mmCIF file of C-alpha atoms in Angstrom:
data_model
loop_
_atom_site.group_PDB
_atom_site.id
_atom_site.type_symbol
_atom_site.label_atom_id
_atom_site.label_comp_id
_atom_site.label_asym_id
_atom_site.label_seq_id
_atom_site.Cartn_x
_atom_site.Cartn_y
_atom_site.Cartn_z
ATOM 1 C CA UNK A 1 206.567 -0.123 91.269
ATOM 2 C CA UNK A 2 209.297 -2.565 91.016
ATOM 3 C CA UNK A 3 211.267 -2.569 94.135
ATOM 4 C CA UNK A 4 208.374 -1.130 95.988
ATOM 5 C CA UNK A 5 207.370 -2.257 99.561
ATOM 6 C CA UNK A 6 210.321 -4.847 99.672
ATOM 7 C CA UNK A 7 211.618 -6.368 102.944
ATOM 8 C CA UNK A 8 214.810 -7.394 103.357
ATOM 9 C CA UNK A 9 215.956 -10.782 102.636
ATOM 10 C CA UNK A 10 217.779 -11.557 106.478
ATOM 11 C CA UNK A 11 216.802 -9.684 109.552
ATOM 12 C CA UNK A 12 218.613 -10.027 113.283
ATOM 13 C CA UNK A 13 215.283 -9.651 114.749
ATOM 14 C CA UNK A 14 211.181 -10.407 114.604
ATOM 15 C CA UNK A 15 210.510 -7.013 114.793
ATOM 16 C CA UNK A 16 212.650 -6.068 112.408
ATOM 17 C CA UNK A 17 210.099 -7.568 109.862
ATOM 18 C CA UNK A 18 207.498 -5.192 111.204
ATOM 19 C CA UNK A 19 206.086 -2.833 107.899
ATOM 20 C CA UNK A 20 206.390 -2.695 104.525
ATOM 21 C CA UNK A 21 203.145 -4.807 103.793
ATOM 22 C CA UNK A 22 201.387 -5.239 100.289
ATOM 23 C CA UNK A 23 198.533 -3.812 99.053
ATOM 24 C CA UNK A 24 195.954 -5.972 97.472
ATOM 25 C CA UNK A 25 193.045 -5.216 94.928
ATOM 26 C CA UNK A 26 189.893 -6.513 96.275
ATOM 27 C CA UNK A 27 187.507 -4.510 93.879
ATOM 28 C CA UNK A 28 187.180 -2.434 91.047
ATOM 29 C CA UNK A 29 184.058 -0.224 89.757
ATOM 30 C CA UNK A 30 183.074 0.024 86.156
ATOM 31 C CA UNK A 31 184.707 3.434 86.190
ATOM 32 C CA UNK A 32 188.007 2.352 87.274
ATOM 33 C CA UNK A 33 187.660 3.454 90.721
ATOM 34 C CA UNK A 34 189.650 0.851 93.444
ATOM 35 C CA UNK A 35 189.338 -0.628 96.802
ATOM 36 C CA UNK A 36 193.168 -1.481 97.968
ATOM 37 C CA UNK A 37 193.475 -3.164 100.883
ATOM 38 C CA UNK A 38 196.832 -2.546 103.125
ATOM 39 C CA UNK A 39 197.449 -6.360 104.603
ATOM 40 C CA UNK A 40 198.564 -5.402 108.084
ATOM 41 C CA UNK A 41 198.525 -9.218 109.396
ATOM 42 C CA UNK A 42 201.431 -9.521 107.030
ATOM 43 C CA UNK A 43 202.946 -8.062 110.490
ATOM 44 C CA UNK A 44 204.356 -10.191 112.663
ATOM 45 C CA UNK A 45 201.277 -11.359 115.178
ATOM 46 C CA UNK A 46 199.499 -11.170 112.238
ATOM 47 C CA UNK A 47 198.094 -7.357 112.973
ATOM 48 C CA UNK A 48 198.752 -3.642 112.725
ATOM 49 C CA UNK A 49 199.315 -3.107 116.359
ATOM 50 C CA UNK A 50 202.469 -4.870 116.748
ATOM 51 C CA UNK A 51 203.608 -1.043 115.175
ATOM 52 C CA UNK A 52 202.534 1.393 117.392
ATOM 53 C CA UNK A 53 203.888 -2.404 120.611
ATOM 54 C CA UNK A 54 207.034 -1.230 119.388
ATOM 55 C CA UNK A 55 206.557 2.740 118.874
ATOM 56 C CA UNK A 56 205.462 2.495 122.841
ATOM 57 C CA UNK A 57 208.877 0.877 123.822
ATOM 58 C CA UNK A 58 210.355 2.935 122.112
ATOM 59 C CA UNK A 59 209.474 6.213 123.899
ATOM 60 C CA UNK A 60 209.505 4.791 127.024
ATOM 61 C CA UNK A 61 213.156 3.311 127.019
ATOM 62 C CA UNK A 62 214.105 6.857 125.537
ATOM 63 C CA UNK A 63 212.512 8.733 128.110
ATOM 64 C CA UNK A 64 214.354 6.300 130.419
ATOM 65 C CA UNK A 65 211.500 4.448 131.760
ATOM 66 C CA UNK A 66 212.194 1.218 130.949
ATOM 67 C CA UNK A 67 215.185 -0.149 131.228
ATOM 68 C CA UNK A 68 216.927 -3.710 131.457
ATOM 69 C CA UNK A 69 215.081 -5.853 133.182
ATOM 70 C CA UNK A 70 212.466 -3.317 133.442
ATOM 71 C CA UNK A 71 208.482 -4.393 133.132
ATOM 72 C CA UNK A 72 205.622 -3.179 131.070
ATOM 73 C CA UNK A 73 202.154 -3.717 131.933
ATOM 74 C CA UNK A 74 199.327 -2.856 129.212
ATOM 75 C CA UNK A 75 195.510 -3.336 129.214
ATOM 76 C CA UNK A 76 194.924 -5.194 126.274
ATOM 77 C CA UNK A 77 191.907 -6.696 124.158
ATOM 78 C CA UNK A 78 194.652 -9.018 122.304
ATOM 79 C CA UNK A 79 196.556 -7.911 119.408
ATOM 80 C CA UNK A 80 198.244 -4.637 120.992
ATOM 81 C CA UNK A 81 199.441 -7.385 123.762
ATOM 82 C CA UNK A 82 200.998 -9.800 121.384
ATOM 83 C CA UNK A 83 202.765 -6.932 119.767
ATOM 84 C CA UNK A 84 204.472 -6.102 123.080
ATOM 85 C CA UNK A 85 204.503 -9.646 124.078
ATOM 86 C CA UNK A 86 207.267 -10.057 120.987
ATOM 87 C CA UNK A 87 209.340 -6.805 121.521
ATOM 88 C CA UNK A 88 209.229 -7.582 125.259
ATOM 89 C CA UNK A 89 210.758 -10.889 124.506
ATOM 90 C CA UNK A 90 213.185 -9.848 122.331
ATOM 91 C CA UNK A 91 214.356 -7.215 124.539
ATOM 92 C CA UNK A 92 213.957 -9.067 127.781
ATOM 93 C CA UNK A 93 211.104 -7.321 129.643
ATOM 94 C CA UNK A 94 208.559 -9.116 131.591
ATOM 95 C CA UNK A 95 205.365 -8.043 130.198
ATOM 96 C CA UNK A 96 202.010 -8.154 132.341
ATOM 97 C CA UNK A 97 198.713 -8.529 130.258
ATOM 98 C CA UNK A 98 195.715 -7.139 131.786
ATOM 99 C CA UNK A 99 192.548 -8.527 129.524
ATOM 100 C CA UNK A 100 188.729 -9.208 129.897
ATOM 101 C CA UNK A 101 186.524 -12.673 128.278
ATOM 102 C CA UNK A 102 185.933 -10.355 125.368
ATOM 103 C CA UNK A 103 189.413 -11.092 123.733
ATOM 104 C CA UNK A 104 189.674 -14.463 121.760
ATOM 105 C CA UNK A 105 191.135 -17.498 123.180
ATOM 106 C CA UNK A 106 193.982 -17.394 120.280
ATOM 107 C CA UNK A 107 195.168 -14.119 121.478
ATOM 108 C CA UNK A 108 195.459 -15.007 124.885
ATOM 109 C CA UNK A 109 197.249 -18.649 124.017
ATOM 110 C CA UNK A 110 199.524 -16.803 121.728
ATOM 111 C CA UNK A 111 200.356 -13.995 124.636
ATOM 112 C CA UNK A 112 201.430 -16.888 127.140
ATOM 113 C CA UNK A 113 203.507 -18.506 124.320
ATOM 114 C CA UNK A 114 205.488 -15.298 124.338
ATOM 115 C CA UNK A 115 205.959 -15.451 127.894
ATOM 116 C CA UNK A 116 203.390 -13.048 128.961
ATOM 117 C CA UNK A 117 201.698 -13.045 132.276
ATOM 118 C CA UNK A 118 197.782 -12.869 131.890
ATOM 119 C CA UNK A 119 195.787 -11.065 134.598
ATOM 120 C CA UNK A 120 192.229 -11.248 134.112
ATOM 121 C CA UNK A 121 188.957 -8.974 134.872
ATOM 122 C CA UNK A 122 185.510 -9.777 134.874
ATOM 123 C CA UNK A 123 185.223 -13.426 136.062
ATOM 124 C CA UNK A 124 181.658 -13.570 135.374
ATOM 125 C CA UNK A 125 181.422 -15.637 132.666
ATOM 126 C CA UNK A 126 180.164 -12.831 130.046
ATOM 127 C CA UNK A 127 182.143 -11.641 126.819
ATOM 128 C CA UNK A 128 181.707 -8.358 127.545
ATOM 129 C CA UNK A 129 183.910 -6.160 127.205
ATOM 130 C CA UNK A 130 185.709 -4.420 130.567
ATOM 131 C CA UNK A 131 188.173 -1.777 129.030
ATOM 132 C CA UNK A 132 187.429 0.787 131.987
ATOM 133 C CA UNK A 133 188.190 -1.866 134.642
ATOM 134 C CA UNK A 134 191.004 -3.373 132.529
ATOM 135 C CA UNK A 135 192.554 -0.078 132.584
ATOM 136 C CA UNK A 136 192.085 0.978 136.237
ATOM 137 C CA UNK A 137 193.547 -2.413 136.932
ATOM 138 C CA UNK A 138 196.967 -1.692 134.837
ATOM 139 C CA UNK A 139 197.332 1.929 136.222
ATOM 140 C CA UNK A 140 197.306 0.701 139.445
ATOM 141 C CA UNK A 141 199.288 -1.832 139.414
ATOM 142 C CA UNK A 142 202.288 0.207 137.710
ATOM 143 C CA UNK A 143 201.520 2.764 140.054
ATOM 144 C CA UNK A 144 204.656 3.390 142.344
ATOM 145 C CA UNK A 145 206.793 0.440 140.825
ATOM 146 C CA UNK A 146 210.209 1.104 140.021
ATOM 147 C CA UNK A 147 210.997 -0.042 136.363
ATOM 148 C CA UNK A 148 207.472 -0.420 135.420
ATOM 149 C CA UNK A 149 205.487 0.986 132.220
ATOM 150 C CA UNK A 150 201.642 1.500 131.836
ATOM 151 C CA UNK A 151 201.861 2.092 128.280
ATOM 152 C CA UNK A 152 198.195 2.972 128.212
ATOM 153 C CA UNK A 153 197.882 2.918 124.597
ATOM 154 C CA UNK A 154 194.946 4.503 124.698
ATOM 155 C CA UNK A 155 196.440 7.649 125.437
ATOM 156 C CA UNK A 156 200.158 7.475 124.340
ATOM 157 C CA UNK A 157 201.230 9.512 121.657
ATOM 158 C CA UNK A 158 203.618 6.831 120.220
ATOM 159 C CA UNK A 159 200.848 4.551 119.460
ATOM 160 C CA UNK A 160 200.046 7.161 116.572
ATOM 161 C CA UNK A 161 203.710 7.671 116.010
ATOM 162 C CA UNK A 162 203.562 4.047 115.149
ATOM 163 C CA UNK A 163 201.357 4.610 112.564
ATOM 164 C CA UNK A 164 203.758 7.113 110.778
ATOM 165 C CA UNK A 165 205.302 4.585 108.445
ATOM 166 C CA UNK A 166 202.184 3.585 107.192
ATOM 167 C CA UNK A 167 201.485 6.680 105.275
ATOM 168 C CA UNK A 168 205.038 6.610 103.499
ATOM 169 C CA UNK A 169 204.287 2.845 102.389
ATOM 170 C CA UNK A 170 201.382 3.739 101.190
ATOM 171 C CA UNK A 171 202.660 7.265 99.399
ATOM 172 C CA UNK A 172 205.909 5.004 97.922
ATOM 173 C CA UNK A 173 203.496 2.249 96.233
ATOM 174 C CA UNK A 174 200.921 4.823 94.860
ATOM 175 C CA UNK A 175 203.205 7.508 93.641
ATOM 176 C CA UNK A 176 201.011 9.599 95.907
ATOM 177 C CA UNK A 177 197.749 8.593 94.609
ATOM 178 C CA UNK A 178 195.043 8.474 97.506
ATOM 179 C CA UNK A 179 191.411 9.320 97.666
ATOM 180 C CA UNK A 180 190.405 8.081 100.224
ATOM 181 C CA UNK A 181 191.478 6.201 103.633
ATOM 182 C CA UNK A 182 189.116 4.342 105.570
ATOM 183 C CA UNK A 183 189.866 1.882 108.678
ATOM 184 C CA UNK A 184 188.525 1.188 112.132
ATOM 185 C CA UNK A 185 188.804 3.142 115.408
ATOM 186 C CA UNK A 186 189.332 1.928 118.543
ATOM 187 C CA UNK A 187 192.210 3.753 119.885
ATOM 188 C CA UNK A 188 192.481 5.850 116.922
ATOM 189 C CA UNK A 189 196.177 5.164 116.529
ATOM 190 C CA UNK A 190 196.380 3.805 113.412
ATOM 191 C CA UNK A 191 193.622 5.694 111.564
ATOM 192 C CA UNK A 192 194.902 9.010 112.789
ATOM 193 C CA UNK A 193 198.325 8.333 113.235
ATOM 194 C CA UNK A 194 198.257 7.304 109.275
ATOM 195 C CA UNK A 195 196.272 9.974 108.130
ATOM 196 C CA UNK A 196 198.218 12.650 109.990
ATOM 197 C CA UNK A 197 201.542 12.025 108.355
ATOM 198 C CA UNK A 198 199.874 11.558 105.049
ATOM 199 C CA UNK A 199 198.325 15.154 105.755
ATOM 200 C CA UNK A 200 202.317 16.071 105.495
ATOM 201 C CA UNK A 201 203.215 14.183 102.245
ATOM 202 C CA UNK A 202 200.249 14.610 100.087
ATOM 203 C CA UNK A 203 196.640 16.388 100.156
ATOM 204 C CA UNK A 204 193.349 16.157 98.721
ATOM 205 C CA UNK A 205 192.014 12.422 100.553
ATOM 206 C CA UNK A 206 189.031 11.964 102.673
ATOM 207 C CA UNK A 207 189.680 10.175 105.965
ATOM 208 C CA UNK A 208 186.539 7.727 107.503
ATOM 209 C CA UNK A 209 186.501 6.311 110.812
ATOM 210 C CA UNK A 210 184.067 3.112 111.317
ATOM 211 C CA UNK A 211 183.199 2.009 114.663
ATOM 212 C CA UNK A 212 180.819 -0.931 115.561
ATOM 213 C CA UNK A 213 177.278 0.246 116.006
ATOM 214 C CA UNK A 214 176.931 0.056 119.901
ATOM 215 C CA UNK A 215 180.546 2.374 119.986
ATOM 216 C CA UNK A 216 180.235 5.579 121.293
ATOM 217 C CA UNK A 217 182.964 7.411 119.817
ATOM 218 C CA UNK A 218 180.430 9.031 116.757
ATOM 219 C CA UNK A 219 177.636 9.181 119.281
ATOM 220 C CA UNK A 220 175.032 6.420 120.622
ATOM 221 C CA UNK A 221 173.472 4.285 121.791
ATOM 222 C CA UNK A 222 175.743 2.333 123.298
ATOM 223 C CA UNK A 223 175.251 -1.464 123.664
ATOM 224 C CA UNK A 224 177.697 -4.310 123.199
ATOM 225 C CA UNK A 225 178.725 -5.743 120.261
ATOM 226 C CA UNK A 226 181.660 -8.605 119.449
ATOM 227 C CA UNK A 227 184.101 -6.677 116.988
ATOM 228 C CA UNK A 228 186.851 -6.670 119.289
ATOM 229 C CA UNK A 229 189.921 -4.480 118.839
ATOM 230 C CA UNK A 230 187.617 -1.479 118.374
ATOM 231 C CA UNK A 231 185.500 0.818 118.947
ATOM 232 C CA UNK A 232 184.870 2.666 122.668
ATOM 233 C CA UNK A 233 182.215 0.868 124.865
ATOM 234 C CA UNK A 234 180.146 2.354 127.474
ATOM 235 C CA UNK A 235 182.005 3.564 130.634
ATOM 236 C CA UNK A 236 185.064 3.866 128.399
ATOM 237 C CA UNK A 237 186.746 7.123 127.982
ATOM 238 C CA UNK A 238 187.834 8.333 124.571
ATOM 239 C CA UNK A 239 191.107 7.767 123.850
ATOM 240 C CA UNK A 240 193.371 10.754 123.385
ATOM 241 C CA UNK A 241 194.248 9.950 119.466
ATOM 242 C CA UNK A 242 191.051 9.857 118.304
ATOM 243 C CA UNK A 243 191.220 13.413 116.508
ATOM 244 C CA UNK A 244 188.157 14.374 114.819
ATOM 245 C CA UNK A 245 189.905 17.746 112.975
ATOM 246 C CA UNK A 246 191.352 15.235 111.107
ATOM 247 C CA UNK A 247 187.788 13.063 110.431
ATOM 248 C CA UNK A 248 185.809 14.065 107.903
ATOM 249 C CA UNK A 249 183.318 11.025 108.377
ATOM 250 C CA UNK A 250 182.163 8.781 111.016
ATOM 251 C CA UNK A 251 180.119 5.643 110.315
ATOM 252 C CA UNK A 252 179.007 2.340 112.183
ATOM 253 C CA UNK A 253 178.694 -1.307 110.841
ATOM 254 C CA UNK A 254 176.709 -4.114 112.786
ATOM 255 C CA UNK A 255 178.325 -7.284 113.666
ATOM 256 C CA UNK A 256 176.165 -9.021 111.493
ATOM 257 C CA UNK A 257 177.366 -6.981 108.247
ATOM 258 C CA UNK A 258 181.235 -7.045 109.767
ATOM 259 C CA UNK A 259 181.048 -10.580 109.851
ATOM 260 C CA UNK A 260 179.398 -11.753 106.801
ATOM 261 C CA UNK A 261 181.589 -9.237 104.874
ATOM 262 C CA UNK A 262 184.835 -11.687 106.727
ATOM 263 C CA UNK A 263 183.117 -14.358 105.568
ATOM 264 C CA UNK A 264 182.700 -13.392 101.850
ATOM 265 C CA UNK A 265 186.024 -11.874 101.616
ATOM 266 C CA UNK A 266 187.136 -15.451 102.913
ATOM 267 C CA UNK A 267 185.526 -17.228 99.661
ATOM 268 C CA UNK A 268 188.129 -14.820 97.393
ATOM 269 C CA UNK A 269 191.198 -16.667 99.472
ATOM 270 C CA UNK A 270 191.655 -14.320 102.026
ATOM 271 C CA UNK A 271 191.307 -14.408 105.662
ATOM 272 C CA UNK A 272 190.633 -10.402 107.110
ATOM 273 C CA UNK A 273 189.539 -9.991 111.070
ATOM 274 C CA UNK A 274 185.958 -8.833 112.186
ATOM 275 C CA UNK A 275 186.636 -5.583 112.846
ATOM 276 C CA UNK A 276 188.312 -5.412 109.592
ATOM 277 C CA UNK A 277 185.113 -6.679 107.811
ATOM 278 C CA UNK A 278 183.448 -3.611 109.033
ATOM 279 C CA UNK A 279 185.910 -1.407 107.171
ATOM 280 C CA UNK A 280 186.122 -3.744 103.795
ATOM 281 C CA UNK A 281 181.711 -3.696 104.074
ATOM 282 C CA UNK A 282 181.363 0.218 104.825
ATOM 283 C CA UNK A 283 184.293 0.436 101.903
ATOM 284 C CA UNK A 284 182.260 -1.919 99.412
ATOM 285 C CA UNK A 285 179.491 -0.454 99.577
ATOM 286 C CA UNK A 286 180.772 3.379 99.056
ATOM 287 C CA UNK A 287 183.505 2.168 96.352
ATOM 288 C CA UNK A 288 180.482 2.855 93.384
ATOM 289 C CA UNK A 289 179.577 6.345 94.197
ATOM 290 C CA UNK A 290 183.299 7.477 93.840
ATOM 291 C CA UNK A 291 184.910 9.672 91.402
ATOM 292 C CA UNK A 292 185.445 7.527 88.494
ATOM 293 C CA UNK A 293 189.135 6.738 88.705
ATOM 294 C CA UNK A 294 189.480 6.981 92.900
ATOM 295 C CA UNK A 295 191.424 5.067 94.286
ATOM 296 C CA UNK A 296 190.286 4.073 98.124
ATOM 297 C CA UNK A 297 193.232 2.031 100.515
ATOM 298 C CA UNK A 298 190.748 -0.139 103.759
ATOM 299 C CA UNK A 299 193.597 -0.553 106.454
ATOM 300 C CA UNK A 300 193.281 -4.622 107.356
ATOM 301 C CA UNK A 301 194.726 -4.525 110.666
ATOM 302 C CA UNK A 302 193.849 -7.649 111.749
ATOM 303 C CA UNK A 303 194.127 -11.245 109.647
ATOM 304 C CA UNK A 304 191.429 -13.546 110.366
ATOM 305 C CA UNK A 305 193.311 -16.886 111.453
ATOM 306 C CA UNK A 306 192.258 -15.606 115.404
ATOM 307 C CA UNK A 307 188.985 -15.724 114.370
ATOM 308 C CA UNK A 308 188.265 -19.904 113.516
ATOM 309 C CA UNK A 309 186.667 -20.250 116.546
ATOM 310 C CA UNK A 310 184.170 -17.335 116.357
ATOM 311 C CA UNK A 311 183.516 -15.219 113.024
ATOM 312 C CA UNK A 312 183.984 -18.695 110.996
ATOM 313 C CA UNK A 313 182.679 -20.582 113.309
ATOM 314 C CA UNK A 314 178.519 -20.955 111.977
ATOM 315 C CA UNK A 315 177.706 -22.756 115.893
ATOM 316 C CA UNK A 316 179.351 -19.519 117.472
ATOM 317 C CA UNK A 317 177.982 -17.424 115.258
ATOM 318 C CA UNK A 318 174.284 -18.674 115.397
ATOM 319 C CA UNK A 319 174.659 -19.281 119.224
ATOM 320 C CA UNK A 320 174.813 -15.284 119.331
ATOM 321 C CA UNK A 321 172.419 -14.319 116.422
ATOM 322 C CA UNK A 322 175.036 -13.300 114.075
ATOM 323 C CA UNK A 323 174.749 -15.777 111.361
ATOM 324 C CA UNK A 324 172.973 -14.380 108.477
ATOM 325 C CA UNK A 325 173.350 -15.640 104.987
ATOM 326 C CA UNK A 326 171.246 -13.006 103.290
ATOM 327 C CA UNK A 327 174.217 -10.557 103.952
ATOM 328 C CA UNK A 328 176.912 -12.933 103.140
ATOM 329 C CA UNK A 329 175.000 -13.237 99.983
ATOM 330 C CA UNK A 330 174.305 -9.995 99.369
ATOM 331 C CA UNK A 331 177.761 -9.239 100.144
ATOM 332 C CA UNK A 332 179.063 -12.148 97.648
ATOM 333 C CA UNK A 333 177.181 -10.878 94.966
ATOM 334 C CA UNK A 334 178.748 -6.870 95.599
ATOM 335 C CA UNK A 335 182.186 -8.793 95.292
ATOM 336 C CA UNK A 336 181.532 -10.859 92.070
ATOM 337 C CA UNK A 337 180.235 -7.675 90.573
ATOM 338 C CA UNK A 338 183.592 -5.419 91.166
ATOM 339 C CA UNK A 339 185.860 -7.823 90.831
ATOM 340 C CA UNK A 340 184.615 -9.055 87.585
ATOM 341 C CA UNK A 341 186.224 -5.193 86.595
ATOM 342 C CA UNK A 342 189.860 -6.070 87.211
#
């Protein structure tokens, strides 16, 4: 659609470039049914969750509290932190980071570039993850302080109000054509947030929720896993926007398959984020058994330049058992299949 999904030339602000990203064709069946992907690291941060950074602000200076000078404090795995990290800049907040070894050194280095403080949990050593403790750790220290947000973005309604745009984007570029919807959950913000307003603009789409296997938001078992950005570990609680009346599936993709599906993608020019790869895999491999005609949007929320040091990275990747070129292969030859259809 000319015109379509066009920011504008000058802005005053970073955050005023937040939205309005493209949607690109990864795949198409023999039956003319396509995988879209909606680019959300054509954000600025490179992800999604700078969105729903912004959304939380938002409601919190409304409901008066935050104001100037004011703090916000947020337990964080990376990208929801360098979201706020840039509005809090721009709007001069200090912003107070709570995070765990789990989130990638790139996220952290680009927090403190912001100006962010870091405050860490879980000085063992491990990369596992620590959201419960990371949490308890925020509430507590916002508790009582005048001028102060938690914006526990687990459980803030904002973070799905965030999402809202999303669903006209996507109703403005295809004239209300949508089949199906299919992106990760970790908070459930943008899945649900996304799928809720489209609920009031169009009908007829299926909405699926992937998790990494070892999640424990579509049942068990629970174990850890390296996606990061998503998902609910063990000892987490389920966040408040994860609605299931609006799921009509739940599924689970390994590490291994998330990341050899990021590292495929990457050999059609595109970067995409390991949680991300779990969408675009569970997405690849459904995209055949559609309606002929379908057309199926992935939400990318999450570019893959964070990522050098781990998902691209064959020493990190074989260090932890996660290498496997069978399924980047397998995975290669699923993408030189559909996109010999375009």
């Amino acid at each position: 659609m000319p015109g379509a999904l066009q920011r504008p030339a000058v802005v005053a602000r970073v955050s005023d470039l937040i939205g309005r990203t493209p949607l690109l064709e990864l795949a198409v069946t023999e039956t003319g049914s396509r995988l879209l992907l909606k680019l959300e690291m054509y954000n600025p941060t490179g992800t999604a969750k700078i969105r729903m950074a912004r959304a939380m602000i938002d409601a919190a200076e409304t409901a008066g509290e935050l104001r100037s000078g004011g703090r916000i404090i947020e337990s964080t795995s990376g990208n929801t932190g360098l979201g706020l990290a840039v509005v809090a800049a721009e709007r001069g907040y200090r912003f107070t980071a709570v995070v765990d070894n789990h989130a990638c050194a790139d996220k952290l280095r680009g927090m403190k570039a912001f100006g962010t403080e870091l405050v860490r949990v879980g000085d063992d050593g491990t990369e596992a993850l620590a959201t419960a403790a990371r949490e308890e750790l925020a509430e507590q220290m916002a508790r009582g302080q005048d001028n102060t947000v938690f914006t526990e973005q687990h459980n803030n309604p904002a973070n799905g109000a965030g999402y809202f745009p999303v669903a006209h984007e996507l109703v403005e570029a295809l004239d209300g054509k949508l089949d199906v919807l299919i992106a990760a959950v970790g908070t459930g913000g943008a899945l649900f947030g996304t799928a809720r307003e489209l609920r009031t603009l169009i009908g007829g789409f299926t909405v699926v929720g992937v998790e990494p296997k070892g999640s424990i938001a579509f049942g068990g078992p629970a174990h850890d896993y390296y996606q990061s950005g998503t998902g609910t570990p063990e000892g987490a609680e389920l966040g408040a926007l994860v609605d299931f009346g609006l799921l009509d599936e739940g599924v689970k993709v390994g590490d291994i398959e998330a990341f050899a599906t990021c590292r495929a993608v990457a050999r059609t020019g595109l970067l995409i984020g390991g949680s991300a790869g779990g969408v675009v895999h569970e997405a690849l491999t459904r995209l055949s058994a559609l309606p002929p005609g379908s057309t199926m949007v992935a939400l990318v929320n999450d570019g893959g330049e964070k990522y050098l040091d781990t998902v691209f990275n064959d020493d990190w990747m074989r260090e932890r058992d996660l290498l496997s070129p069978d399924a980047e292969h397998e995975i290669d030859e699923l993408l030189t299949k559909l996109r010999g259809n375009r």
